[in-house]
CSV table of C-alpha atoms in Angstrom, one decimal:
chain,number,residue,atom,x,y,z
A,64,MET,CA,96.2,121.8,-9.1
A,65,PRO,CA,94.5,123.9,-6.4
A,66,GLN,CA,96.4,123.9,-3.2
A,67,ASN,CA,94.7,126.5,-1.0
A,68,ARG,CA,91.7,128.7,-0.4
A,69,SER,CA,92.7,131.1,-3.1
A,70,ASP,CA,92.1,128.4,-5.7
A,71,TYR,CA,88.4,128.8,-5.1
A,72,GLU,CA,88.7,132.1,-7.0
A,73,GLY,CA,88.5,132.0,-10.7
A,74,LEU,CA,86.2,129.0,-11.0
A,75,PRO,CA,84.0,128.8,-14.1
A,76,THR,CA,80.9,131.0,-13.9
A,77,PRO,CA,77.5,129.4,-14.1
A,78,GLY,CA,75.0,130.3,-16.7
A,79,PRO,CA,72.7,133.4,-16.3
A,80,ALA,CA,70.1,133.2,-13.6
A,81,ARG,CA,66.9,133.0,-15.7
A,82,PRO,CA,63.6,134.0,-13.8
A,83,GLU,CA,61.9,130.7,-14.7
A,84,ASP,CA,64.6,128.7,-12.9
A,85,VAL,CA,64.6,130.7,-9.7
A,86,ILE,CA,63.0,129.0,-6.7
A,87,GLU,CA,63.8,131.5,-4.0
A,88,ASP,CA,65.7,134.8,-3.4
A,89,LEU,CA,67.8,134.0,-0.3
A,90,GLY,CA,69.0,137.6,0.1
A,91,ASP,CA,72.5,139.1,-0.3
A,92,GLY,CA,72.5,138.3,-4.0
A,93,LEU,CA,72.0,134.6,-3.5
A,94,LEU,CA,69.4,132.8,-5.6
A,95,LEU,CA,68.3,129.3,-5.1
A,96,ARG,CA,67.6,127.9,-8.6
A,97,ARG,CA,67.6,124.8,-10.8
A,98,ALA,CA,70.6,124.1,-12.8
A,99,ARG,CA,70.6,123.9,-16.6
A,100,GLU,CA,72.9,122.5,-19.3
A,101,GLU,CA,74.8,125.8,-19.4
A,102,ASP,CA,75.8,125.2,-15.7
A,103,ILE,CA,77.4,121.8,-16.3
A,104,GLU,CA,81.0,122.8,-16.5
A,105,ALA,CA,80.7,125.4,-13.7
A,106,ASN,CA,79.1,122.8,-11.4
A,107,ALA,CA,81.6,120.1,-12.4
A,108,VAL,CA,84.6,122.2,-11.5
A,109,PHE,CA,83.0,123.6,-8.4
A,110,GLN,CA,82.2,120.1,-7.1
A,111,ALA,CA,85.7,118.8,-8.1
A,112,VAL,CA,87.2,121.5,-5.8
A,113,VAL,CA,84.7,121.8,-3.0
A,114,GLN,CA,84.6,118.1,-2.4
A,115,ALA,CA,88.3,118.0,-1.8
A,116,ASP,CA,88.2,120.3,1.2
A,117,PRO,CA,91.2,120.7,3.6
A,118,PRO,CA,94.0,120.2,3.9
A,119,ASP,CA,95.1,120.3,0.3
A,120,PHE,CA,92.0,121.5,-1.7
A,121,SER,CA,93.4,119.5,-4.7
A,122,ARG,CA,90.9,119.4,-7.5
A,123,LEU,CA,89.4,115.9,-7.7
A,124,ASP,CA,88.9,115.5,-11.5
A,125,HIS,CA,87.2,112.1,-11.0
A,126,ILE,CA,84.4,114.0,-9.2
A,127,GLY,CA,84.2,116.6,-12.0
A,128,ASN,CA,83.8,113.7,-14.6
A,129,TRP,CA,81.1,112.2,-12.5
A,130,VAL,CA,79.1,115.5,-12.2
A,131,ARG,CA,79.3,116.0,-16.0
A,132,GLN,CA,77.9,112.5,-16.6
A,133,LEU,CA,75.1,113.1,-14.2
A,134,MET,CA,74.1,116.4,-15.8
A,135,ASP,CA,74.8,115.9,-19.6
A,136,GLY,CA,72.0,113.4,-20.3
A,137,SER,CA,74.0,110.2,-20.4
A,138,HIS,CA,72.9,109.0,-17.0
A,139,PRO,CA,69.7,106.9,-16.9
A,140,THR,CA,68.0,108.8,-14.1
A,141,CYS,CA,69.6,112.2,-13.7
A,142,ARG,CA,69.8,115.4,-15.8
A,143,ALA,CA,71.1,119.0,-15.3
A,144,PRO,CA,67.7,120.2,-13.9
A,145,ASP,CA,67.9,117.6,-11.2
A,146,PHE,CA,70.6,119.7,-9.6
A,147,LEU,CA,70.1,122.8,-7.4
A,148,LEU,CA,72.4,125.7,-7.3
A,149,VAL,CA,72.8,128.6,-4.9
A,150,HIS,CA,74.0,131.2,-7.3
A,151,ASP,CA,75.8,134.3,-5.9
A,152,THR,CA,74.8,136.8,-8.6
A,153,ARG,CA,77.0,139.5,-7.2
A,154,LYS,CA,80.2,137.5,-7.6
A,155,ASP,CA,78.7,135.2,-10.3
A,156,LEU,CA,79.8,132.0,-8.8
A,157,ILE,CA,78.2,128.8,-7.3
A,158,ALA,CA,78.0,129.1,-3.5
A,159,SER,CA,76.4,125.7,-2.9
A,160,SER,CA,74.9,122.8,-4.9
A,161,LEU,CA,73.4,119.3,-4.7
A,162,GLY,CA,71.5,116.9,-6.9
A,163,LEU,CA,68.7,114.4,-6.7
A,164,LEU,CA,68.9,111.0,-8.4
A,165,SER,CA,65.9,108.7,-8.8
A,166,HIS,CA,66.1,105.1,-7.7
A,167,ARG,CA,63.8,102.0,-7.6
A,168,LEU,CA,64.5,100.0,-4.5
A,169,ALA,CA,62.9,96.8,-3.3
A,170,TYR,CA,61.8,95.8,0.2
A,171,ASP,CA,61.5,92.1,0.3
A,172,GLY,CA,60.8,92.3,-3.5
A,173,ILE,CA,58.2,95.1,-3.2
A,174,GLU,CA,59.2,98.1,-5.3
A,175,ILE,CA,59.9,101.3,-3.4
A,176,PRO,CA,60.4,104.5,-5.4
A,177,ALA,CA,63.2,106.5,-3.8
A,178,GLY,CA,65.3,109.6,-4.2
A,179,MET,CA,69.0,110.0,-3.5
A,180,PRO,CA,70.4,113.5,-2.7
A,181,GLU,CA,74.0,113.4,-3.9
A,182,LEU,CA,77.1,115.7,-4.2
A,183,VAL,CA,76.3,118.0,-1.4
A,184,GLY,CA,78.8,120.8,-1.4
A,185,THR,CA,79.2,124.4,-0.2
A,186,HIS,CA,82.0,126.9,-0.9
A,187,PRO,CA,83.9,127.5,2.4
A,188,ASP,CA,83.0,131.2,2.5
A,189,TYR,CA,79.2,130.3,2.5
A,190,ARG,CA,79.1,127.6,5.1
A,191,HIS,CA,77.1,127.8,8.3
A,192,ARG,CA,74.3,129.7,6.6
A,193,ARG,CA,71.9,126.8,6.3
A,194,LEU,CA,72.1,126.8,2.5
A,195,VAL,CA,72.2,123.0,2.5
A,196,ALA,CA,69.2,122.8,4.8
A,197,ARG,CA,67.2,124.9,2.4
A,198,GLN,CA,68.3,122.8,-0.6
A,199,PHE,CA,67.3,119.6,1.3
A,200,ASP,CA,63.8,121.1,1.9
A,201,GLU,CA,63.5,121.6,-1.8
A,202,VAL,CA,64.8,118.2,-3.0
A,203,HIS,CA,62.6,116.5,-0.4
A,204,ARG,CA,59.7,118.3,-2.0
A,205,TRP,CA,60.8,117.2,-5.5
A,206,SER,CA,61.2,113.6,-4.3
A,207,GLU,CA,57.8,113.5,-2.7
A,208,GLU,CA,56.2,115.0,-5.8
A,209,ARG,CA,57.7,112.1,-7.8
A,210,GLY,CA,56.0,109.7,-5.5
A,211,ASP,CA,59.1,108.6,-3.6
A,212,LEU,CA,58.4,106.8,-0.3
A,213,LEU,CA,62.0,107.0,0.9
A,214,GLN,CA,65.2,109.0,0.5
A,215,MET,CA,68.7,107.6,0.9
A,216,VAL,CA,72.1,109.3,1.4
A,217,ASP,CA,75.6,108.0,1.5
A,218,GLY,CA,77.4,110.6,3.6
A,219,ILE,CA,79.6,111.8,6.4
A,220,PRO,CA,79.0,110.9,10.0
A,221,TRP,CA,76.0,112.5,11.8
A,222,TYR,CA,75.5,115.4,9.3
A,223,TYR,CA,72.3,114.1,7.6
A,224,ARG,CA,70.5,113.3,10.8
A,225,GLN,CA,69.6,117.0,11.1
A,226,PHE,CA,67.5,116.6,7.9
A,227,GLY,CA,65.5,113.6,9.2
A,228,TYR,CA,67.7,110.7,8.3
A,229,GLU,CA,68.7,107.7,10.3
A,230,MET,CA,71.7,105.4,9.6
A,231,ALA,CA,69.5,102.3,9.1
A,232,VAL,CA,71.2,100.1,6.5
A,233,GLN,CA,74.7,98.6,6.4
A,234,ARG,CA,77.2,100.0,3.9
A,235,HIS,CA,80.3,98.1,3.0
A,236,GLY,CA,81.9,96.2,5.8
A,237,GLY,CA,83.3,92.8,4.9
A,238,LEU,CA,86.6,91.0,4.9
A,239,ASP,CA,90.2,92.2,4.2
A,240,LEU,CA,92.3,89.3,2.8
A,241,PRO,CA,96.1,89.6,3.1
A,242,PRO,CA,98.2,88.6,0.0
A,243,SER,CA,98.9,85.3,1.7
A,244,ALA,CA,95.2,84.4,1.5
A,245,LEU,CA,95.0,85.1,-2.2
A,246,PRO,CA,95.5,82.1,-4.6
A,247,LYS,CA,98.7,82.2,-6.6
A,248,GLU,CA,97.2,80.2,-9.5
A,249,MET,CA,94.1,80.4,-11.5
A,250,PRO,CA,91.9,77.3,-10.9
A,251,GLU,CA,92.0,74.8,-13.7
A,252,GLY,CA,89.3,75.3,-16.4
A,253,LEU,CA,88.5,78.9,-15.4
A,254,ARG,CA,89.5,82.3,-16.6
A,255,VAL,CA,88.6,86.0,-15.9
A,256,ARG,CA,87.9,88.5,-18.6
A,257,GLU,CA,86.5,92.0,-18.7
A,258,ALA,CA,82.7,92.2,-18.9
A,259,ILE,CA,81.2,93.5,-22.2
A,260,GLN,CA,77.7,94.7,-23.0
A,261,GLY,CA,76.7,91.3,-24.1
A,262,ASP,CA,77.1,90.1,-20.5
A,263,ALA,CA,74.4,92.5,-19.2
A,264,ALA,CA,71.7,89.8,-19.2
A,265,PHE,CA,73.8,87.3,-17.3
A,266,ILE,CA,74.9,90.0,-14.7
A,267,ALA,CA,71.2,91.1,-14.2
A,268,ARG,CA,70.1,87.5,-13.6
A,269,THR,CA,72.9,86.8,-11.2
A,270,TYR,CA,72.3,90.0,-9.4
A,271,ASP,CA,68.6,89.5,-9.1
A,272,HIS,CA,69.1,86.0,-7.7
A,273,ALA,CA,71.6,87.3,-5.1
A,274,MET,CA,69.3,90.1,-3.9
A,275,ARG,CA,66.8,87.6,-2.6
A,276,ARG,CA,68.9,87.2,0.5
A,277,TYR,CA,68.5,90.9,1.5
A,278,ARG,CA,65.8,93.1,3.0
A,279,LEU,CA,66.3,96.4,1.1
A,280,THR,CA,68.0,96.4,-2.3
A,281,CYS,CA,68.3,98.5,-5.5
A,282,ASN,CA,66.5,97.3,-8.6
A,283,ARG,CA,68.9,97.1,-11.5
A,284,ASP,CA,67.5,95.9,-14.8
A,285,GLU,CA,69.5,95.0,-17.8
A,286,SER,CA,69.7,98.5,-19.1
A,287,PHE,CA,71.3,99.7,-15.9
A,288,TRP,CA,74.1,97.1,-16.3
A,289,GLU,CA,74.5,98.2,-19.9
A,290,PHE,CA,75.0,101.7,-18.7
A,291,GLU,CA,77.7,100.5,-16.2
A,292,LEU,CA,79.4,98.6,-19.0
A,293,ALA,CA,79.4,101.3,-21.7
A,294,GLY,CA,77.8,104.5,-20.4
A,295,ARG,CA,80.5,106.0,-18.3
A,296,GLU,CA,83.5,107.8,-19.9
A,297,GLY,CA,86.8,108.2,-18.1
A,298,PHE,CA,87.4,107.5,-14.4
A,299,THR,CA,84.8,108.8,-12.0
A,300,THR,CA,84.2,108.5,-8.3
A,301,VAL,CA,81.7,105.7,-8.9
A,302,SER,CA,83.6,103.8,-11.6
A,303,ARG,CA,83.6,100.1,-11.0
A,304,LYS,CA,85.1,97.7,-13.6
A,305,LEU,CA,83.1,94.5,-14.0
A,306,GLU,CA,84.8,91.2,-14.6
A,307,ILE,CA,83.4,87.8,-15.6
A,308,VAL,CA,84.6,84.4,-14.3
A,309,GLU,CA,83.9,81.9,-17.0
A,310,THR,CA,85.0,78.4,-18.1
A,311,VAL,CA,87.6,78.1,-20.9
A,312,ASP,CA,84.6,77.2,-23.1
A,313,GLY,CA,83.1,80.6,-22.4
A,314,GLU,CA,80.3,79.7,-20.0
A,315,PRO,CA,79.9,82.4,-17.3
A,316,ARG,CA,80.2,81.3,-13.7
A,317,ALA,CA,80.4,84.5,-11.7
A,318,VAL,CA,80.6,88.3,-11.9
A,319,PHE,CA,82.5,90.8,-9.7
A,320,ASN,CA,83.7,94.3,-9.8
A,321,HIS,CA,86.6,96.4,-8.5
A,322,VAL,CA,87.7,100.0,-8.4
A,323,PRO,CA,90.0,100.5,-11.4
A,324,ILE,CA,93.2,102.3,-11.7
A,325,LEU,CA,94.2,102.5,-8.0
A,326,LEU,CA,94.5,100.8,-4.6
A,327,ALA,CA,92.6,101.9,-1.5
A,328,GLU,CA,95.0,101.9,1.4
A,329,GLY,CA,96.9,99.3,-0.4
A,330,HIS,CA,93.9,97.1,-1.2
A,331,THR,CA,92.0,96.3,-4.3
A,332,TRP,CA,88.4,97.2,-3.5
A,333,THR,CA,85.5,94.8,-4.5
A,334,PRO,CA,82.0,95.8,-3.5
A,335,PHE,CA,80.1,93.3,-5.6
A,336,LEU,CA,80.8,89.6,-6.2
A,337,GLU,CA,78.2,87.0,-7.0
A,338,VAL,CA,78.2,83.5,-8.4
A,339,ALA,CA,75.5,82.3,-10.9
A,340,PRO,CA,72.6,80.3,-9.4
A,341,GLY,CA,73.3,76.6,-8.9
A,342,VAL,CA,77.1,77.0,-9.2
A,343,ASP,CA,79.5,76.0,-6.3
A,344,TRP,CA,81.2,79.1,-5.0
A,345,SER,CA,84.6,77.6,-4.4
A,346,ALA,CA,86.4,77.7,-7.8
A,347,PRO,CA,84.8,80.9,-9.1
A,348,LEU,CA,85.7,82.7,-5.9
A,349,GLU,CA,89.3,81.4,-6.1
A,350,ALA,CA,89.5,82.7,-9.7
A,351,ALA,CA,88.3,86.1,-8.7
A,352,LEU,CA,90.8,86.3,-5.8
A,353,HIS,CA,93.6,85.2,-8.0
A,354,PHE,CA,92.7,88.0,-10.5
A,355,LEU,CA,92.6,90.5,-7.7
A,356,ARG,CA,96.0,89.4,-6.5
A,357,GLU,CA,97.6,89.9,-9.9
A,358,LEU,CA,95.8,93.2,-10.4
A,359,GLY,CA,96.8,94.6,-6.9
A,360,THR,CA,100.4,93.5,-7.4
A,361,SER,CA,100.6,95.3,-10.7
A,362,TYR,CA,99.1,98.5,-9.2
A,363,ALA,CA,101.5,98.4,-6.3
A,364,VAL,CA,104.6,97.9,-8.6
A,365,ARG,CA,103.4,100.8,-10.9
A,366,ASP,CA,102.7,103.2,-8.0
A,367,GLU,CA,105.6,102.0,-5.8
A,368,GLU,CA,103.2,101.0,-3.0
A,369,THR,CA,102.9,97.9,-0.8
A,370,PHE,CA,100.1,95.6,-1.8
A,371,ALA,CA,98.1,94.9,1.4
A,372,GLY,CA,95.6,92.5,-0.1
A,373,ALA,CA,92.0,92.4,-1.3
A,374,ALA,CA,89.1,94.2,0.4
A,375,LEU,CA,85.8,92.3,-0.1
A,376,VAL,CA,83.4,95.0,0.9
A,377,LEU,CA,80.3,92.9,0.4
A,378,GLY,CA,78.5,93.7,3.7
A,379,VAL,CA,78.8,91.9,7.0
A,380,ASP,CA,77.1,88.7,5.8
A,381,HIS,CA,77.9,87.1,2.4
A,382,PRO,CA,78.3,83.6,1.0
A,383,ALA,CA,81.9,84.3,0.1
A,384,TYR,CA,82.9,84.6,3.7
A,385,ARG,CA,81.7,81.1,4.6
A,386,VAL,CA,83.9,79.7,1.8
A,387,LEU,CA,86.8,81.8,3.2
A,388,GLU,CA,86.5,80.8,6.8
A,389,GLY,CA,90.0,80.1,8.2
A,390,SER,CA,91.7,82.1,5.5
A,391,GLY,CA,93.2,84.6,7.8
A,392,GLY,CA,91.0,87.5,6.7
A,393,ARG,CA,90.3,90.4,9.0
A,394,PRO,CA,86.7,91.6,9.4
A,395,ARG,CA,86.1,95.1,8.2
A,396,ARG,CA,83.6,97.2,10.3
A,397,PRO,CA,80.6,98.4,8.2
A,398,TYR,CA,79.5,102.0,7.8
A,399,ALA,CA,75.8,102.7,7.1
A,400,TRP,CA,73.4,104.3,4.6
A,401,TYR,CA,71.2,107.2,5.8
A,402,LEU,CA,67.5,106.6,5.2
A,403,ARG,CA,64.5,109.0,5.5
A,404,VAL,CA,60.9,107.8,5.4
A,405,PRO,CA,58.7,111.0,5.2
A,406,ASP,CA,55.4,109.2,5.6
A,407,LEU,CA,55.8,106.1,7.7
A,408,PRO,CA,52.2,104.9,7.6
A,409,ALA,CA,52.3,105.1,3.8
A,410,PHE,CA,55.5,103.1,3.7
A,411,LEU,CA,54.1,100.5,6.0
A,412,ARG,CA,51.0,100.1,3.8
A,413,ARG,CA,53.2,99.6,0.8
A,414,VAL,CA,55.2,96.9,2.4
A,415,GLY,CA,52.2,95.3,4.1
A,416,PRO,CA,52.4,92.1,2.0
A,417,ALA,CA,56.0,91.6,3.2
A,418,LEU,CA,55.0,91.9,6.8
A,419,ALA,CA,52.1,89.5,6.3
A,420,ALA,CA,54.4,87.0,4.6
A,421,ARG,CA,56.7,87.0,7.7
A,422,LEU,CA,53.8,85.7,9.8
A,423,VAL,CA,53.3,82.6,7.7
A,424,GLY,CA,54.6,79.5,9.4
A,425,THR,CA,54.9,81.2,12.8
A,426,PRO,CA,52.6,81.2,15.9
A,427,TYR,CA,51.2,84.5,14.5
A,428,GLU,CA,49.9,83.0,11.2
A,429,GLY,CA,46.4,84.3,10.7
A,430,HIS,CA,46.9,87.0,13.4
A,431,ARG,CA,44.0,89.4,14.2
A,432,GLY,CA,44.6,92.5,16.3
A,433,THR,CA,46.2,95.9,16.6
A,434,LEU,CA,49.9,96.8,17.1
A,435,ALA,CA,50.3,100.3,18.4
A,436,LEU,CA,53.8,101.8,17.8
A,437,SER,CA,54.8,105.0,19.6
A,438,PHE,CA,57.5,107.3,18.4
A,439,TYR,CA,56.7,109.5,21.4
A,440,ARG,CA,55.5,112.6,19.4
A,441,THR,CA,53.8,110.5,16.7
A,442,GLY,CA,52.8,106.9,16.2
A,443,ALA,CA,51.3,104.3,13.9
A,444,ARG,CA,48.7,101.7,14.5
A,445,LEU,CA,48.9,98.5,12.5
A,446,ARG,CA,45.6,96.4,12.3
A,447,PHE,CA,45.8,92.8,11.2
A,448,GLU,CA,42.9,90.7,9.9
A,449,LYS,CA,43.5,87.0,9.1
A,450,GLY,CA,47.2,87.5,9.0
A,451,GLU,CA,47.0,90.4,6.5
A,452,LEU,CA,47.9,94.0,7.3
A,453,ALA,CA,44.4,95.5,6.8
A,454,GLU,CA,45.1,99.1,7.9
A,455,VAL,CA,47.8,101.5,9.0
A,456,SER,CA,46.8,104.7,10.7
A,457,ALA,CA,48.7,107.6,12.3
A,458,TRP,CA,48.0,108.3,16.0
A,459,ARG,CA,49.3,110.6,18.7
A,460,PRO,CA,50.5,108.8,21.8
A,461,ALA,CA,49.4,110.2,25.2
A,462,THR,CA,51.0,110.1,28.6
A,463,ASP,CA,48.7,107.3,29.7
A,464,ASP,CA,48.8,105.5,26.4
A,465,ILE,CA,52.1,104.9,24.7
A,466,GLY,CA,51.0,101.8,22.8
A,467,ASP,CA,52.6,98.4,22.7
A,468,ALA,CA,56.1,99.6,22.0
A,469,ALA,CA,57.9,102.9,21.9
A,470,PHE,CA,60.9,103.9,19.8
A,471,PRO,CA,62.6,107.3,20.3
A,472,ASP,CA,63.8,109.6,17.5
A,473,LEU,CA,64.1,107.5,14.3
A,474,THR,CA,65.2,104.2,15.9
A,475,PHE,CA,62.2,102.4,14.5
A,476,LEU,CA,63.8,102.7,11.1
A,477,ASP,CA,66.6,100.4,12.3
A,478,LEU,CA,64.0,97.8,13.1
A,479,LEU,CA,62.0,98.3,9.9
A,480,PHE,CA,65.0,97.8,7.7
A,481,GLY,CA,66.5,94.9,9.7
A,482,HIS,CA,69.5,96.8,10.7
A,483,ARG,CA,69.0,96.1,14.4
A,484,SER,CA,66.9,93.6,16.4
A,485,VAL,CA,64.4,94.5,19.0
A,486,GLY,CA,66.8,93.3,21.7
A,487,GLU,CA,69.7,95.3,20.3
A,488,LEU,CA,67.6,98.5,20.2
A,489,ALA,CA,66.3,98.0,23.7
A,490,ASP,CA,69.8,97.3,25.1
A,491,ALA,CA,71.2,100.4,23.4
A,492,ARG,CA,68.4,102.8,24.2
A,493,PRO,CA,66.6,102.7,27.6
A,494,ASP,CA,63.7,104.7,26.2
A,495,VAL,CA,63.0,101.9,23.7
A,496,GLN,CA,60.1,100.4,25.6
A,497,ILE,CA,58.4,97.1,24.7
A,498,HIS,CA,55.2,96.8,26.7
A,499,GLU,CA,53.2,94.2,24.9
A,500,GLN,CA,53.5,91.8,21.9
A,501,GLU,CA,57.3,91.5,21.8
A,502,GLY,CA,57.0,88.2,20.0
A,503,LEU,CA,54.9,89.7,17.3
A,504,LEU,CA,57.4,92.6,16.9
A,505,ARG,CA,60.3,90.2,16.6
A,506,THR,CA,58.3,88.2,14.0
A,507,LEU,CA,57.3,91.2,11.9
A,508,PHE,CA,60.7,92.9,12.0
A,509,PRO,CA,63.6,90.3,12.2
A,510,GLU,CA,67.2,91.4,11.8
A,511,GLN,CA,68.3,91.0,8.2
A,512,PRO,CA,71.1,92.6,6.1
A,513,SER,CA,70.4,94.9,3.2
A,514,PHE,CA,72.5,95.6,0.1
A,515,LEU,CA,72.2,99.0,-1.7
A,516,MET,CA,74.2,99.2,-4.9
A,517,ALA,CA,73.1,102.6,-6.1
A,518,THR,CA,73.5,103.7,-9.7
A,519,SER,CA,75.1,107.1,-9.0
C-alpha cells in the first residue's frame, strides 16, 4: 500500500495521446485531452492514490472501483469520454483529472438538467498550476452544450467558490442517536431484509412521494434504483446498501440505506430513510433503528471498535426527527452542496411556474409589476402579469439605480434554493440591501430544505 510521495511513481500509464482527443496543448509536455477506455485503469489507480493525499497516501481501492464503474459503461450517465485528463507526455503519466456526470434535478417538480463535476484530483508535483481551473472551464463548456442549467459539486470547503460556485443547498446534517436510543427488539409484525431488484418500483414511488417536501431534488426513476441494486460491483466510495422494512406477510412499509462494511467514527451512516405514503412512521422507523443497532454492534465487534450509535444524515428537517423527539439524539451540523447557475435569467425563466405558484393564496396572487434584483455588477428584472412570470431580462445596475434588492457575490443563490431566508442573508451580509418589495421577495423565495441524492 502506498505510504509516501514515492508511491506516486510507477503508476499505470494512460493510453497514447491521440490527436483527435487533444483539447489543448498546455506546454511543458502537458496535453489536456478526453479520456478513453484505454485510460480506465490508469485513471482508476491515479484517483485511488491522489484522493488519499497526506499524511499516509494509502491507496483508496474503493475510489479506484468507483472510477472504473464510472468509465467502463456500466454507469447510467457516465462513460470514459466524460473524463478529462492532463497527460504528461514526457513522463507518460496522468497529472490531473476530473469527470462530468449528467443529472436530472427538479426545482419544485420542474425538471432541471444539471452537470456534476466529480473526482477532481491533481498529482502533488503539478499543483498550483491552475490545471483544475482549465479543466473546469472545459467541463462547464461541455455541461452548457448539453443544455444544463446548473452545475453541482460535493467538495472541500471554499475551493469551488473560485470557479463560480456557491454553497447553496444543505448536505447531510441530521441526528446522531446513541446506542441507548436504538430499540433492542424488532417491532412485532415487522422485519428488515435486503432490497432486491424487484423492489425498485416501490422504492421509486416512496422516494418520489418524499421529494415533494423539498425545493431542489434529484430525479431518480426506477432504472436508477435498479442500477443501485444491481449495477455496482464491489465496495465503492458511493456504495449504499438498501434495506426494506416489511410486514411478516411481505408488504413493504419503508426503505432505508446505509454504508456497508464499515462504521463512520463509530456510527452506522444512513443518508436515506423514507416510509411509504399513508403509513405511520413509528413502527417502521423503530424497525430500521433496531436493524442499525444490530448491524453497528456486529461491525464494532468485528473491528474491535466502540459502537457510538446510528447517524441519520437525512438533512436538518425530516419526519423521522419528529418521531424521535426526546430520544436523546444529538443534532449533526449540515455541510452544503456547491451550486453554479451560469445563466440566472434562463434559470429563472425555467422555474417561473414554481415562482407563480408561490403567489397563489397570498396577498400577491394575481401580482402585476417588476422586481429588479441587483447582483452589483449584473442584475435580473422579473416582470409579472396576472400572477405569472411573464419575462426575465438581464440588466446592469447603476450607482443611482440598484433595483429593489441587491445581493453581493453569489448570495442570491442561497435565496433562490431556499438555503437562507431574506432576513438571514440581510443579517449576515450588510451589503444585502432590500429597498422595496420585501414582502414579495419573501413570498417568492421562502426558506425550504433541499435533498440531493446524486447518482455518482
